[in-house]
Structure formats: C-alpha cells, structure tokens
Amino acid sequence: MITAKIESKSLLKGLIIWTILFAVIIFGFSAVYPQMHSSAMEDLLGAKLGGLSPALLKTFNISVNGQTSFLVATGFFGYYFQYMFLAASIYAMMLGSQALIKEETDGTIEFLYAQPVTRKGIVTSKFIGNLFILAAFWLISFGVSVGSTLLYRQSTDSVATITREISKIFMQESLILLFFLTLGFFVSTFLKSSKQSTSVSLGIVFGFYLIGIFSDLNDSFSWAKNISPTHMGIPSNLLDKGLSAGHVILLSILIVLFLGGTYMVYQRKDLIV
C-alpha cells in the first residue's frame, strides 16, 4: 500500500491540471447553452441542420429532437461531452501506459525492485494508485458537469432529469475508462521508454474513434462500432439506448484479460536496470 500511496502522490499534479482544464472547458460550454433557446437560434438550427444528410448528422451525433436534442440541457451536454470523453479516454490510457515503464525510464526500478516487494506486488500497487487517481478525476468531473449544467439550465429543464441523465452517462462511461486504463497497463509492459506512452495512447484512442466514425458512414462497416469503446461511450447513444449487455460483457472480459496479461508479461519481462 505504501507503493500505491507514493504512486498516487506522484500523479497528483497531473490530476490537478487535468481536472482544472476539464472544469474550465465544461463551464465554458455550459455557458453557451442559454443562447440555444433564443428564437433566432432555433430557426437557424432548424434551417441549417434540416439541409444536412441524416448520415452526416449521425456521424457527429447531432440531434434537434428528443432527449438528445441541442435544445434540452442533457442533449446539449451530451453533444459537447463526447469530445470531453475522448480526452478522458486519452488520460486513462496515458495513466496506464506510463505506470510500469516510467520506473525503468527514470531509473528507479532498481531501487524499487530491491525492496521487499514482488513484481506482482508492484503491478497491484501501481494499478490501485492509478485507479484511485482516475476515480478522483471522474468524480470531480461528474460534480462539475452536474453543477455547471444546473447553473445554466432553463425553466423547461428538470433538475431531477439533468442529475439522473448525467449520472447515467458517467456511470456507463466509467467502465470504458477502466478498459483504457487496463489496456494502458498491458501496453506499458511492451514499451521501451515512457516517452513512447503519449504517442501510443493517442494513436490507440484516436484509432478507436476513427473506427467508430467509419462505422457510421458506411453500412457495410457498421459491425465495427461494436469493437470501438469510444463509439460505445458516445453520450447521446447512452442517453437514448444505454450501454448494451453485450458491450458490458465484452468490456468486462477485456478488462480482466488485459489486467491478467499485464501480470503475466511483467512477471517474465527483462527489466531495464
């Protein structure tokens, strides 16, 4: 547990920076929402969006009807938060992919390995520390999201509905963030340096994002949306249908496999000392 506490403290500065940036951007987007209720804006949306193809609107998850509409608080939140969730996925992936390799890159693995702790213990402590940081980031982001949406809500928006719908988004997306954290841990066992972490994390998350976009653009490629965690976590889809049982099972199995694979590979890895 001492290693987990040390790991959490070392990640505290990054957590503060990420949460402040998240909070500022969320409040900035939320402040735009009241402008959507002007009659001029409603007329503009109806005229402009009505001329776009349904496929294009679906690709960018734009809707002017129902609970996912721009004109209701949770729908507007869901639209802009899809891009915030993409950033959160990158953060989770980076936490995982840097967790194990940074000790070798920084030259501290020799000291750590000399302590009375096994490799299994190192992985467990690192995972607990990073999971704690990710959970803190997500809980703070949830509080900021609900608070800012309620602050700028209109008289037609229900407080109970906003709280319930945003809670639904965050609870389901938390499973996807856990997927990226464990995937990052597994990838970390193969990296040669922590300097590779950022580029690899960006490549994997944006790769999944592009797969989701292509699956919406091409019907023959629609099956691919079932292998894209970023597409599964699109807020408007979660508000409309929720995460399917099949996706929950698939993500849970992959989380267990990535975590188990991390223990196996790290146990046999030739550490750079």
Tab-separated table of C-alpha atoms in Angstrom:
chain	number	residue	atom	x	y	z
A	1	MET	CA	0.000	0.000	0.000
A	2	ILE	CA	2.967	2.301	0.560
A	3	THR	CA	3.868	1.973	-3.134
A	4	ALA	CA	0.261	2.760	-4.085
A	5	LYS	CA	0.334	5.926	-1.926
A	6	ILE	CA	3.656	7.014	-3.452
A	7	GLU	CA	2.232	6.371	-6.937
A	8	SER	CA	-0.893	8.420	-6.172
A	9	LYS	CA	1.130	11.343	-4.834
A	10	SER	CA	3.359	11.357	-7.907
A	11	LEU	CA	0.249	11.659	-10.110
A	12	LEU	CA	-1.408	14.388	-8.042
A	13	LYS	CA	-0.010	17.311	-10.047
A	14	GLY	CA	-1.256	15.830	-13.328
A	15	LEU	CA	-4.658	15.169	-11.748
A	16	ILE	CA	-4.981	18.808	-10.662
A	17	ILE	CA	-4.068	20.096	-14.136
A	18	TRP	CA	-6.478	17.738	-15.912
A	19	THR	CA	-9.394	18.480	-13.558
A	20	ILE	CA	-8.903	22.254	-13.772
A	21	LEU	CA	-8.802	22.140	-17.585
A	22	PHE	CA	-11.856	19.884	-17.643
A	23	ALA	CA	-13.784	22.157	-15.276
A	24	VAL	CA	-12.965	25.317	-17.245
A	25	ILE	CA	-13.982	23.767	-20.582
A	26	ILE	CA	-17.191	22.254	-19.170
A	27	PHE	CA	-18.242	25.573	-17.615
A	28	GLY	CA	-17.376	27.334	-20.881
A	29	PHE	CA	-19.575	25.014	-22.962
A	30	SER	CA	-22.390	25.113	-20.383
A	31	ALA	CA	-22.433	28.906	-20.527
A	32	VAL	CA	-23.289	28.672	-24.248
A	33	TYR	CA	-26.433	26.610	-23.599
A	34	PRO	CA	-28.820	29.524	-22.735
A	35	GLN	CA	-28.055	31.021	-26.173
A	36	MET	CA	-29.566	27.919	-27.797
A	37	HIS	CA	-33.003	28.894	-26.517
A	38	SER	CA	-33.330	32.118	-28.473
A	39	SER	CA	-35.901	32.003	-31.283
A	40	ALA	CA	-33.258	33.118	-33.785
A	41	MET	CA	-31.008	30.194	-32.842
A	42	GLU	CA	-33.888	27.689	-33.050
A	43	ASP	CA	-34.780	28.955	-36.534
A	44	LEU	CA	-31.132	28.803	-37.598
A	45	LEU	CA	-30.707	25.214	-36.330
A	46	GLY	CA	-33.917	24.089	-37.984
A	47	ALA	CA	-32.943	25.611	-41.342
A	48	LYS	CA	-29.283	24.585	-41.411
A	49	LEU	CA	-29.450	21.123	-39.844
A	50	GLY	CA	-32.520	20.190	-41.854
A	51	GLY	CA	-30.433	20.539	-45.036
A	52	LEU	CA	-27.745	18.085	-43.887
A	53	SER	CA	-27.924	14.359	-44.597
A	54	PRO	CA	-29.048	12.053	-41.735
A	55	ALA	CA	-25.785	10.103	-42.085
A	56	LEU	CA	-23.724	13.238	-41.524
A	57	LEU	CA	-25.843	14.258	-38.522
A	58	LYS	CA	-25.440	10.758	-37.102
A	59	THR	CA	-21.674	10.863	-37.635
A	60	PHE	CA	-21.363	13.935	-35.424
A	61	ASN	CA	-24.206	12.785	-33.118
A	62	ILE	CA	-26.276	15.904	-33.769
A	63	SER	CA	-29.985	15.867	-32.981
A	64	VAL	CA	-32.712	18.510	-32.741
A	65	ASN	CA	-35.396	16.163	-31.404
A	66	GLY	CA	-35.998	14.220	-28.188
A	67	GLN	CA	-33.820	13.942	-25.094
A	68	THR	CA	-30.613	14.213	-27.156
A	69	SER	CA	-31.645	17.498	-28.795
A	70	PHE	CA	-29.456	20.589	-28.648
A	71	LEU	CA	-32.451	22.375	-27.147
A	72	VAL	CA	-32.575	20.405	-23.865
A	73	ALA	CA	-29.879	20.617	-21.210
A	74	THR	CA	-28.828	16.936	-21.185
A	75	GLY	CA	-28.838	16.737	-25.007
A	76	PHE	CA	-26.596	19.785	-25.296
A	77	PHE	CA	-24.336	18.397	-22.559
A	78	GLY	CA	-24.193	15.019	-24.341
A	79	TYR	CA	-23.173	16.649	-27.635
A	80	TYR	CA	-20.130	18.532	-26.378
A	81	PHE	CA	-19.186	15.924	-23.761
A	82	GLN	CA	-18.478	13.322	-26.459
A	83	TYR	CA	-15.271	15.250	-27.158
A	84	MET	CA	-14.504	15.654	-23.462
A	85	PHE	CA	-14.886	11.894	-23.060
A	86	LEU	CA	-12.360	11.405	-25.853
A	87	ALA	CA	-9.874	13.461	-23.811
A	88	ALA	CA	-10.746	11.491	-20.660
A	89	SER	CA	-10.053	8.238	-22.546
A	90	ILE	CA	-6.625	9.560	-23.547
A	91	TYR	CA	-5.916	10.488	-19.908
A	92	ALA	CA	-6.902	6.988	-18.712
A	93	MET	CA	-4.792	5.368	-21.429
A	94	MET	CA	-1.779	7.546	-20.586
A	95	LEU	CA	-2.065	6.768	-16.876
A	96	GLY	CA	-1.935	3.059	-17.627
A	97	SER	CA	0.739	3.133	-20.322
A	98	GLN	CA	3.145	5.168	-18.131
A	99	ALA	CA	2.523	3.276	-14.909
A	100	LEU	CA	5.104	0.491	-15.187
A	101	ILE	CA	7.591	1.701	-17.793
A	102	LYS	CA	8.314	5.070	-16.121
A	103	GLU	CA	10.178	3.291	-13.282
A	104	GLU	CA	12.586	1.833	-15.842
A	105	THR	CA	12.870	5.111	-17.784
A	106	ASP	CA	13.503	7.165	-14.620
A	107	GLY	CA	15.995	4.600	-13.310
A	108	THR	CA	14.016	3.969	-10.096
A	109	ILE	CA	13.114	0.361	-10.840
A	110	GLU	CA	16.431	-0.885	-9.377
A	111	PHE	CA	15.636	0.772	-6.025
A	112	LEU	CA	12.006	-0.400	-6.118
A	113	TYR	CA	12.929	-3.968	-7.044
A	114	ALA	CA	15.487	-4.068	-4.178
A	115	GLN	CA	12.646	-3.538	-1.694
A	116	PRO	CA	10.745	-6.485	-0.164
A	117	VAL	CA	8.086	-6.411	-2.886
A	118	THR	CA	7.371	-8.858	-5.692
A	119	ARG	CA	6.675	-7.932	-9.311
A	120	LYS	CA	3.064	-8.918	-8.707
A	121	GLY	CA	3.021	-6.518	-5.777
A	122	ILE	CA	4.459	-3.725	-7.951
A	123	VAL	CA	1.720	-4.184	-10.566
A	124	THR	CA	-1.003	-4.348	-7.892
A	125	SER	CA	0.225	-1.210	-6.115
A	126	LYS	CA	0.605	0.699	-9.371
A	127	PHE	CA	-2.872	-0.318	-10.501
A	128	ILE	CA	-4.508	0.701	-7.213
A	129	GLY	CA	-2.709	4.068	-7.240
A	130	ASN	CA	-3.687	4.865	-10.827
A	131	LEU	CA	-7.254	3.608	-10.330
A	132	PHE	CA	-7.615	5.946	-7.351
A	133	ILE	CA	-6.381	8.919	-9.410
A	134	LEU	CA	-8.690	8.092	-12.330
A	135	ALA	CA	-11.684	7.653	-9.993
A	136	ALA	CA	-10.965	11.027	-8.331
A	137	PHE	CA	-10.736	12.709	-11.748
A	138	TRP	CA	-14.020	11.179	-12.882
A	139	LEU	CA	-15.913	12.006	-9.676
A	140	ILE	CA	-14.760	15.639	-9.769
A	141	SER	CA	-15.683	15.858	-13.464
A	142	PHE	CA	-19.128	14.462	-12.635
A	143	GLY	CA	-19.688	17.063	-9.924
A	144	VAL	CA	-18.558	19.885	-12.208
A	145	SER	CA	-20.754	18.619	-15.060
A	146	VAL	CA	-23.911	18.423	-12.939
A	147	GLY	CA	-23.188	21.733	-11.220
A	148	SER	CA	-22.487	23.697	-14.408
A	149	THR	CA	-25.475	22.194	-16.260
A	150	LEU	CA	-27.810	23.037	-13.379
A	151	LEU	CA	-26.347	26.539	-13.157
A	152	TYR	CA	-27.179	27.345	-16.781
A	153	ARG	CA	-30.369	25.277	-17.098
A	154	GLN	CA	-33.578	26.835	-18.420
A	155	SER	CA	-37.005	26.800	-16.771
A	156	THR	CA	-38.068	23.906	-19.014
A	157	ASP	CA	-35.187	21.682	-17.805
A	158	SER	CA	-35.876	19.474	-14.790
A	159	VAL	CA	-33.237	19.278	-12.042
A	160	ALA	CA	-34.044	15.616	-11.423
A	161	THR	CA	-33.770	14.759	-15.126
A	162	ILE	CA	-30.422	16.528	-15.511
A	163	THR	CA	-28.950	14.781	-12.458
A	164	ARG	CA	-30.288	11.371	-13.478
A	165	GLU	CA	-29.225	11.552	-17.132
A	166	ILE	CA	-25.709	12.869	-16.463
A	167	SER	CA	-25.273	10.210	-13.753
A	168	LYS	CA	-26.254	7.586	-16.335
A	169	ILE	CA	-23.611	8.872	-18.767
A	170	PHE	CA	-20.816	8.945	-16.197
A	171	MET	CA	-21.612	5.516	-14.709
A	172	GLN	CA	-21.562	3.782	-18.097
A	173	GLU	CA	-18.522	5.643	-19.397
A	174	SER	CA	-16.568	4.729	-16.246
A	175	LEU	CA	-16.439	1.114	-17.472
A	176	ILE	CA	-14.885	2.304	-20.741
A	177	LEU	CA	-12.297	4.396	-18.894
A	178	LEU	CA	-11.392	1.301	-16.847
A	179	PHE	CA	-10.962	-0.538	-20.147
A	180	PHE	CA	-8.462	2.084	-21.368
A	181	LEU	CA	-6.621	2.069	-18.024
A	182	THR	CA	-6.107	-1.714	-18.117
A	183	LEU	CA	-5.253	-1.626	-21.832
A	184	GLY	CA	-2.649	1.034	-20.998
A	185	PHE	CA	-1.156	-1.191	-18.277
A	186	PHE	CA	-0.908	-4.074	-20.739
A	187	VAL	CA	0.724	-1.833	-23.374
A	188	SER	CA	3.112	-0.476	-20.709
A	189	THR	CA	4.712	-3.936	-20.360
A	190	PHE	CA	5.844	-3.786	-24.011
A	191	LEU	CA	7.124	-0.197	-24.185
A	192	LYS	CA	10.854	0.526	-24.118
A	193	SER	CA	10.520	4.056	-22.720
A	194	SER	CA	7.840	6.231	-21.100
A	195	LYS	CA	8.470	8.745	-23.912
A	196	GLN	CA	6.544	6.373	-26.210
A	197	SER	CA	3.496	6.475	-23.941
A	198	THR	CA	1.836	9.657	-25.227
A	199	SER	CA	2.086	8.831	-28.929
A	200	VAL	CA	0.939	5.242	-28.408
A	201	SER	CA	-2.006	6.359	-26.242
A	202	LEU	CA	-3.104	8.995	-28.752
A	203	GLY	CA	-2.789	6.507	-31.626
A	204	ILE	CA	-4.896	3.843	-29.917
A	205	VAL	CA	-7.688	6.153	-28.680
A	206	PHE	CA	-7.979	8.108	-31.947
A	207	GLY	CA	-7.783	4.832	-33.866
A	208	PHE	CA	-10.844	3.558	-31.994
A	209	TYR	CA	-12.554	6.941	-32.576
A	210	LEU	CA	-11.977	6.796	-36.345
A	211	ILE	CA	-13.282	3.224	-36.459
A	212	GLY	CA	-16.495	4.498	-34.838
A	213	ILE	CA	-16.845	7.306	-37.406
A	214	PHE	CA	-16.306	4.964	-40.367
A	215	SER	CA	-18.849	2.523	-38.947
A	216	ASP	CA	-21.479	5.299	-39.034
A	217	LEU	CA	-20.566	6.455	-42.550
A	218	ASN	CA	-20.570	3.040	-44.209
A	219	ASP	CA	-23.331	0.500	-43.553
A	220	SER	CA	-21.123	-2.410	-44.633
A	221	PHE	CA	-18.673	-1.355	-41.916
A	222	SER	CA	-21.351	-0.901	-39.213
A	223	TRP	CA	-20.203	-4.024	-37.333
A	224	ALA	CA	-17.030	-2.137	-36.392
A	225	LYS	CA	-18.923	0.070	-33.914
A	226	ASN	CA	-19.045	-2.984	-31.620
A	227	ILE	CA	-15.242	-3.014	-31.325
A	228	SER	CA	-14.844	0.718	-30.712
A	229	PRO	CA	-15.056	1.622	-26.983
A	230	THR	CA	-15.103	5.349	-27.819
A	231	HIS	CA	-18.163	4.793	-30.018
A	232	MET	CA	-19.845	2.776	-27.238
A	233	GLY	CA	-19.336	5.751	-24.914
A	234	ILE	CA	-20.990	8.420	-27.081
A	235	PRO	CA	-23.239	10.272	-24.581
A	236	SER	CA	-26.206	10.674	-26.951
A	237	ASN	CA	-26.269	6.898	-27.517
A	238	LEU	CA	-26.035	6.268	-23.774
A	239	LEU	CA	-28.910	8.681	-23.155
A	240	ASP	CA	-31.006	7.058	-25.872
A	241	LYS	CA	-30.303	3.319	-25.510
A	242	GLY	CA	-27.656	2.888	-22.838
A	243	LEU	CA	-24.697	0.528	-22.922
A	244	SER	CA	-25.940	-2.854	-24.150
A	245	ALA	CA	-25.458	-6.033	-22.108
A	246	GLY	CA	-23.230	-7.402	-24.878
A	247	HIS	CA	-20.918	-4.377	-24.672
A	248	VAL	CA	-20.770	-4.591	-20.859
A	249	ILE	CA	-19.801	-8.272	-21.043
A	250	LEU	CA	-17.232	-7.648	-23.809
A	251	LEU	CA	-15.600	-4.743	-21.941
A	252	SER	CA	-15.564	-6.715	-18.658
A	253	ILE	CA	-13.869	-9.696	-20.303
A	254	LEU	CA	-11.259	-7.483	-21.981
A	255	ILE	CA	-10.543	-5.654	-18.707
A	256	VAL	CA	-9.862	-8.972	-16.965
A	257	LEU	CA	-7.730	-10.220	-19.887
A	258	PHE	CA	-5.623	-7.026	-20.081
A	259	LEU	CA	-5.057	-6.993	-16.328
A	260	GLY	CA	-4.208	-10.704	-16.256
A	261	GLY	CA	-1.942	-10.272	-19.291
A	262	THR	CA	-0.141	-7.420	-17.519
A	263	TYR	CA	0.719	-9.648	-14.550
A	264	MET	CA	1.917	-12.467	-16.836
A	265	VAL	CA	4.078	-10.340	-19.145
A	266	TYR	CA	5.565	-8.179	-16.367
A	267	GLN	CA	6.471	-11.293	-14.355
A	268	ARG	CA	8.687	-12.502	-17.220
A	269	LYS	CA	9.931	-9.161	-18.523
A	270	ASP	CA	13.644	-8.341	-18.590
A	271	LEU	CA	13.613	-5.091	-16.649
A	272	ILE	CA	15.903	-2.277	-17.795
A	273	VAL	CA	18.107	-1.578	-14.742
